[in-house]
PDB file of C-alpha atoms in Angstrom:
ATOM      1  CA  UNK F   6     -10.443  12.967  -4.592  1.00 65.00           C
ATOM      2  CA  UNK F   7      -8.259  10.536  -6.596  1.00 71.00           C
ATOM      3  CA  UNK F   8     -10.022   7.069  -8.082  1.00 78.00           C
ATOM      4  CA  UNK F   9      -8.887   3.846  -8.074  1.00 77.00           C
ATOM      5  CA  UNK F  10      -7.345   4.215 -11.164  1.00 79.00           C
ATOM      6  CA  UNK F  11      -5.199   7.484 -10.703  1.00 81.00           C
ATOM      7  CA  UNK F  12      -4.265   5.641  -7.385  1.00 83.00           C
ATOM      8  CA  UNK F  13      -3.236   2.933  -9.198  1.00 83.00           C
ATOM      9  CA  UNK F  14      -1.123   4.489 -11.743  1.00 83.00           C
ATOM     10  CA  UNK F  15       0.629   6.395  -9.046  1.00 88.00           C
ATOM     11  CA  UNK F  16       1.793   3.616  -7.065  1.00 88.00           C
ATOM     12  CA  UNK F  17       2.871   1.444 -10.186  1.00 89.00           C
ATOM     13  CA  UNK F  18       4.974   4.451 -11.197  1.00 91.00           C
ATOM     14  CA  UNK F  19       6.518   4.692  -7.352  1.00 92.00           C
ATOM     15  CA  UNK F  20       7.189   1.131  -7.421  1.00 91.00           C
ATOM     16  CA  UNK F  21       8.295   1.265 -11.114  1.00 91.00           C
ATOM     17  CA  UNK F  22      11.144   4.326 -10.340  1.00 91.00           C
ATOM     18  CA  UNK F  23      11.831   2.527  -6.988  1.00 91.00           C
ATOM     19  CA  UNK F  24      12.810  -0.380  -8.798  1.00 90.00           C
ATOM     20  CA  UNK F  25      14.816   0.795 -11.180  1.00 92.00           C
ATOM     21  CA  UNK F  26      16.881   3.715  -9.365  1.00 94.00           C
ATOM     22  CA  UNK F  27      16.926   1.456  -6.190  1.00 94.00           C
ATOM     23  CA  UNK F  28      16.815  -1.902  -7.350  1.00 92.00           C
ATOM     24  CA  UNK F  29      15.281  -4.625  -5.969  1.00 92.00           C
ATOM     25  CA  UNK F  30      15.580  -4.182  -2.313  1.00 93.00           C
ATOM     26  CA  UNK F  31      13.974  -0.427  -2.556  1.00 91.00           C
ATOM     27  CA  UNK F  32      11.376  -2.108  -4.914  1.00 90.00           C
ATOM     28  CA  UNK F  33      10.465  -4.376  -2.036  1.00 91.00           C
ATOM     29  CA  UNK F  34      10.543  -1.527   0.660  1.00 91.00           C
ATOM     30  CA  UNK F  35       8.047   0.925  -1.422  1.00 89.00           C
ATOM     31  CA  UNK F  36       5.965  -1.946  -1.894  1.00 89.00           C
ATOM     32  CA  UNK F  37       5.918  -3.240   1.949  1.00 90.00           C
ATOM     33  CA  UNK F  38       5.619   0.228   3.044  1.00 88.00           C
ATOM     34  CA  UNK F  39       3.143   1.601   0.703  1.00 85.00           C
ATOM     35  CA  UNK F  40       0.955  -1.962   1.786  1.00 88.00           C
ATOM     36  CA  UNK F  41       1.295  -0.909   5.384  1.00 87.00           C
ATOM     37  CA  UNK F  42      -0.040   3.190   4.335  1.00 82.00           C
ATOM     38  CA  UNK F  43      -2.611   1.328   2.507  1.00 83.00           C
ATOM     39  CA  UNK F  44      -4.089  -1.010   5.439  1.00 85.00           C
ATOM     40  CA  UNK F  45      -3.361   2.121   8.315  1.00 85.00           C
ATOM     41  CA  UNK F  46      -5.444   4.835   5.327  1.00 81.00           C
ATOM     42  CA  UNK F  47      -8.273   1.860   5.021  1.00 81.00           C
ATOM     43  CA  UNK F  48      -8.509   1.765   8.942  1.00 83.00           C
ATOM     44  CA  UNK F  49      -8.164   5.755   9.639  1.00 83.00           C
ATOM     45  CA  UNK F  50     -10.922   6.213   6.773  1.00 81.00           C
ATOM     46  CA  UNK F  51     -13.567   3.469   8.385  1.00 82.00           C
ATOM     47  CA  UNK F  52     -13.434   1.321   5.542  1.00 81.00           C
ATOM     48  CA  UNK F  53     -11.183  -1.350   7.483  1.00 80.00           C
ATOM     49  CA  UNK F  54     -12.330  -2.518  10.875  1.00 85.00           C
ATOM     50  CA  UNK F  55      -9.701  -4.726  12.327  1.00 78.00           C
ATOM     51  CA  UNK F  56     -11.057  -5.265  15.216  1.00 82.00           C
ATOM     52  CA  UNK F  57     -13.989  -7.086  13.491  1.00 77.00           C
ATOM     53  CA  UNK F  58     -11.623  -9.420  11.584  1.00 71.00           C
ATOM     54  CA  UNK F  59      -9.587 -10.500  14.190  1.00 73.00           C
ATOM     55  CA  UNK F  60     -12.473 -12.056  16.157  1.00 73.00           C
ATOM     56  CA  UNK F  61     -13.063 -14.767  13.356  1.00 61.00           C
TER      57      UNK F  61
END
């Protein structure tokens, strides 16, 4: 299982080659995208319940 830190590092280096072999618009996509994989891992893995935070 990867920490927080190896997670991290991978992303930063994702965004980094994104943004410089794509350039800004593919820097913005990885990031948008790898946001939404974030929120939809968080919610498949129980440790998001959107459900509960929408009924603030």
């Amino acid at each position: 299982m990867m920490n927080a830190a190896t997670t991290g590092l991978a992303a930063g280096m994702a965004l980094g080659f994104a943004g410089y072999f794509g350039g800004f618009w593919a820097f913005l996509l990885v990031l948008v995208l790898g946001a939404a994989g974030l929120i939809v891992g968080l919610v498949v893995q129980g440790d998001l319940d959107l459900h509960a935070r929408r009924q603030r």
